[in-house]
PDB file of C-alpha atoms in Angstrom:
ATOM      1  CA  MET A   1    -203.755 -50.915 -42.220  1.00 57.00           C
ATOM      2  CA  SER A   2    -203.427 -54.613 -41.551  1.00 61.00           C
ATOM      3  CA  LEU A   3    -201.204 -55.351 -38.411  1.00 72.00           C
ATOM      4  CA  LYS A   4    -200.748 -59.596 -38.142  1.00 77.00           C
ATOM      5  CA  GLN A   5    -200.420 -60.779 -34.390  1.00 73.00           C
ATOM      6  CA  LYS A   6    -196.892 -62.709 -33.779  1.00 78.00           C
ATOM      7  CA  GLY A   7    -196.329 -65.435 -31.044  1.00 79.00           C
ATOM      8  CA  ILE A   8    -197.334 -68.559 -30.232  1.00 80.00           C
ATOM      9  CA  GLY A   9    -200.984 -69.205 -29.853  1.00 87.00           C
ATOM     10  CA  LEU A  10    -202.390 -71.433 -26.650  1.00 89.00           C
ATOM     11  CA  VAL A  11    -202.466 -74.703 -29.233  1.00 91.00           C
ATOM     12  CA  SER A  12    -199.102 -74.654 -30.216  1.00 90.00           C
ATOM     13  CA  LEU A  13    -198.085 -73.767 -26.281  1.00 92.00           C
ATOM     14  CA  LEU A  14    -199.937 -76.515 -25.475  1.00 95.00           C
ATOM     15  CA  MET A  15    -198.844 -78.907 -27.586  1.00 95.00           C
ATOM     16  CA  TRP A  16    -195.120 -78.197 -27.833  1.00 95.00           C
ATOM     17  CA  SER A  17    -195.597 -78.366 -23.339  1.00 96.00           C
ATOM     18  CA  VAL A  18    -196.574 -81.797 -23.881  1.00 95.00           C
ATOM     19  CA  VAL A  19    -193.629 -82.932 -26.339  1.00 96.00           C
ATOM     20  CA  LEU A  20    -191.375 -80.850 -23.673  1.00 97.00           C
ATOM     21  CA  VAL A  21    -192.626 -83.044 -20.930  1.00 94.00           C
ATOM     22  CA  LEU A  22    -192.200 -86.291 -22.787  1.00 90.00           C
ATOM     23  CA  ILE A  23    -188.664 -86.067 -23.084  1.00 93.00           C
ATOM     24  CA  VAL A  24    -188.359 -84.950 -19.559  1.00 94.00           C
ATOM     25  CA  ILE A  25    -189.683 -87.912 -18.245  1.00 90.00           C
ATOM     26  CA  THR A  26    -187.865 -90.432 -20.773  1.00 91.00           C
ATOM     27  CA  SER A  27    -184.927 -88.318 -19.471  1.00 94.00           C
ATOM     28  CA  LEU A  28    -185.318 -89.034 -16.168  1.00 94.00           C
ATOM     29  CA  ARG A  29    -185.726 -92.702 -16.721  1.00 93.00           C
ATOM     30  CA  ILE A  30    -183.053 -93.307 -19.100  1.00 95.00           C
ATOM     31  CA  ALA A  31    -180.349 -91.696 -16.737  1.00 96.00           C
ATOM     32  CA  PRO A  32    -180.088 -94.153 -13.868  1.00 96.00           C
ATOM     33  CA  ALA A  33    -178.746 -96.773 -16.737  1.00 96.00           C
ATOM     34  CA  TYR A  34    -176.193 -94.388 -18.071  1.00 96.00           C
ATOM     35  CA  ILE A  35    -175.516 -93.521 -14.482  1.00 96.00           C
ATOM     36  CA  GLU A  36    -174.735 -97.571 -13.949  1.00 96.00           C
ATOM     37  CA  TYR A  37    -172.985 -97.570 -16.673  1.00 97.00           C
ATOM     38  CA  SER A  38    -170.713 -95.449 -16.399  1.00 96.00           C
ATOM     39  CA  ALA A  39    -170.421 -97.224 -12.582  1.00 96.00           C
ATOM     40  CA  ILE A  40    -169.800-100.343 -14.431  1.00 96.00           C
ATOM     41  CA  LYS A  41    -167.323 -98.788 -16.488  1.00 96.00           C
ATOM     42  CA  LYS A  42    -165.175 -97.132 -13.986  1.00 95.00           C
ATOM     43  CA  ASN A  43    -164.965-100.453 -11.862  1.00 95.00           C
ATOM     44  CA  LEU A  44    -164.372-102.714 -14.613  1.00 94.00           C
ATOM     45  CA  SER A  45    -160.955 -99.881 -15.258  1.00 94.00           C
ATOM     46  CA  ALA A  46    -160.097 -99.419 -11.976  1.00 93.00           C
ATOM     47  CA  ILE A  47    -160.071-104.291 -11.550  1.00 92.00           C
ATOM     48  CA  ALA A  48    -158.117-104.286 -14.396  1.00 91.00           C
ATOM     49  CA  LYS A  49    -155.653-101.475 -13.647  1.00 90.00           C
ATOM     50  CA  ASP A  50    -154.954-102.812  -9.737  1.00 88.00           C
ATOM     51  CA  THR A  51    -151.267-104.424  -9.615  1.00 84.00           C
ATOM     52  CA  SER A  52    -152.428-106.950  -6.804  1.00 85.00           C
ATOM     53  CA  LEU A  53    -154.723-108.476  -9.141  1.00 82.00           C
ATOM     54  CA  GLN A  54    -152.557-108.857 -12.714  1.00 79.00           C
ATOM     55  CA  ASN A  55    -151.111-112.519 -11.173  1.00 82.00           C
ATOM     56  CA  THR A  56    -154.794-113.640  -9.756  1.00 85.00           C
ATOM     57  CA  ASN A  57    -157.256-116.589 -10.971  1.00 87.00           C
ATOM     58  CA  LEU A  58    -160.613-115.508 -12.487  1.00 89.00           C
ATOM     59  CA  ASN A  59    -162.855-115.700  -9.401  1.00 91.00           C
ATOM     60  CA  GLN A  60    -160.400-113.328  -7.417  1.00 92.00           C
ATOM     61  CA  ILE A  61    -160.853-110.695  -9.877  1.00 92.00           C
ATOM     62  CA  ARG A  62    -164.734-111.385 -10.197  1.00 93.00           C
ATOM     63  CA  LEU A  63    -165.095-111.190  -6.293  1.00 93.00           C
ATOM     64  CA  ALA A  64    -163.095-107.609  -6.332  1.00 93.00           C
ATOM     65  CA  PHE A  65    -165.456-106.900  -8.860  1.00 94.00           C
ATOM     66  CA  SER A  66    -168.858-107.789  -7.101  1.00 94.00           C
ATOM     67  CA  ARG A  67    -167.716-105.908  -3.689  1.00 94.00           C
ATOM     68  CA  ARG A  68    -166.862-103.208  -5.709  1.00 93.00           C
ATOM     69  CA  ALA A  69    -170.807-103.556  -7.355  1.00 94.00           C
ATOM     70  CA  GLN A  70    -172.023-103.891  -3.863  1.00 95.00           C
ATOM     71  CA  ILE A  71    -170.698-100.628  -2.878  1.00 94.00           C
ATOM     72  CA  ASP A  72    -171.797 -98.671  -6.410  1.00 94.00           C
ATOM     73  CA  ASP A  73    -175.012-100.363  -6.382  1.00 93.00           C
ATOM     74  CA  ILE A  74    -174.637-102.073  -9.010  1.00 94.00           C
ATOM     75  CA  LYS A  75    -177.998-104.626  -9.922  1.00 94.00           C
ATOM     76  CA  SER A  76    -177.595-104.822 -13.576  1.00 94.00           C
ATOM     77  CA  ILE A  77    -174.851-107.118 -13.473  1.00 95.00           C
ATOM     78  CA  SER A  78    -172.471-109.852 -11.181  1.00 93.00           C
ATOM     79  CA  GLY A  79    -168.926-110.604 -11.327  1.00 91.00           C
ATOM     80  CA  GLN A  80    -170.608-113.723 -12.969  1.00 94.00           C
ATOM     81  CA  ASP A  81    -171.141-111.972 -16.239  1.00 94.00           C
ATOM     82  CA  ILE A  82    -167.737-110.489 -16.666  1.00 94.00           C
ATOM     83  CA  LYS A  83    -165.442-112.166 -19.803  1.00 95.00           C
ATOM     84  CA  ILE A  84    -162.212-111.955 -18.101  1.00 91.00           C
ATOM     85  CA  SER A  85    -158.956-112.266 -21.016  1.00 91.00           C
ATOM     86  CA  ARG A  86    -155.264-111.621 -20.928  1.00 87.00           C
ATOM     87  CA  GLU A  87    -153.157-109.466 -23.359  1.00 87.00           C
ATOM     88  CA  ASN A  88    -149.680-108.971 -23.344  1.00 85.00           C
ATOM     89  CA  GLY A  89    -149.722-109.526 -19.372  1.00 80.00           C
ATOM     90  CA  ARG A  90    -152.668-107.077 -19.293  1.00 86.00           C
ATOM     91  CA  VAL A  91    -156.066-108.504 -17.750  1.00 89.00           C
ATOM     92  CA  ILE A  92    -159.064-106.827 -20.236  1.00 92.00           C
ATOM     93  CA  LEU A  93    -162.113-107.039 -18.568  1.00 94.00           C
ATOM     94  CA  SER A  94    -165.452-106.652 -20.613  1.00 96.00           C
ATOM     95  CA  VAL A  95    -169.278-106.896 -20.240  1.00 97.00           C
ATOM     96  CA  GLY A  96    -172.165-106.670 -22.538  1.00 96.00           C
ATOM     97  CA  TYR A  97    -176.053-106.927 -20.898  1.00 96.00           C
ATOM     98  CA  THR A  98    -179.490-105.183 -22.260  1.00 97.00           C
ATOM     99  CA  GLU A  99    -181.296-102.552 -20.054  1.00 96.00           C
ATOM    100  CA  LYS A 100    -184.920-102.716 -20.253  1.00 95.00           C
ATOM    101  CA  ILE A 101    -186.198 -99.765 -19.005  1.00 94.00           C
ATOM    102  CA  PRO A 102    -190.674 -99.457 -18.873  1.00 92.00           C
ATOM    103  CA  LEU A 103    -191.522 -95.675 -20.150  1.00 85.00           C
ATOM    104  CA  PHE A 104    -195.456 -95.846 -19.686  1.00 81.00           C
ATOM    105  CA  SER A 105    -198.051 -97.986 -20.225  1.00 87.00           C
ATOM    106  CA  ASN A 106    -196.827-101.095 -22.754  1.00 91.00           C
ATOM    107  CA  VAL A 107    -193.910 -99.596 -23.858  1.00 89.00           C
ATOM    108  CA  SER A 108    -190.796-100.177 -23.171  1.00 92.00           C
ATOM    109  CA  LEU A 109    -187.288 -98.722 -23.823  1.00 93.00           C
ATOM    110  CA  SER A 110    -184.347-101.555 -24.237  1.00 96.00           C
ATOM    111  CA  ILE A 111    -180.606-100.459 -24.353  1.00 96.00           C
ATOM    112  CA  ASP A 112    -177.521-102.713 -24.870  1.00 97.00           C
ATOM    113  CA  PHE A 113    -174.251-101.769 -23.340  1.00 97.00           C
ATOM    114  CA  GLU A 114    -171.082-102.762 -23.839  1.00 97.00           C
ATOM    115  CA  ALA A 115    -168.254-102.285 -21.420  1.00 95.00           C
ATOM    116  CA  VAL A 116    -164.258-102.808 -21.848  1.00 95.00           C
ATOM    117  CA  SER A 117    -161.898-101.919 -19.262  1.00 90.00           C
ATOM    118  CA  ASP A 118    -159.026 -99.500 -20.796  1.00 78.00           C
TER     119      ASP A 118
END
């Protein structure tokens, strides 16, 4: 009668641990970029919905974003990077930018973000 062992070996455990650690480290480095993107999108939508800014000039809209960006600690873009258009009497704000995230050694991750107000 032969008994077969079941379970995970030490080598397999170490390999899976390394993979898990790399995934966690990468996620922790990427998370701030997505949090900032979310703040940018939220601020663009809030400014576009603000009725007091619907009939103002472009510089006042950019200044309003810069104020909000300072409060939310947004550093990837400024008010000058925002593209402003008017459609059907509504202000539409959009911005596109690339975030370069260093992972380890000489390896980086480049993420393209595109945010548009609702």
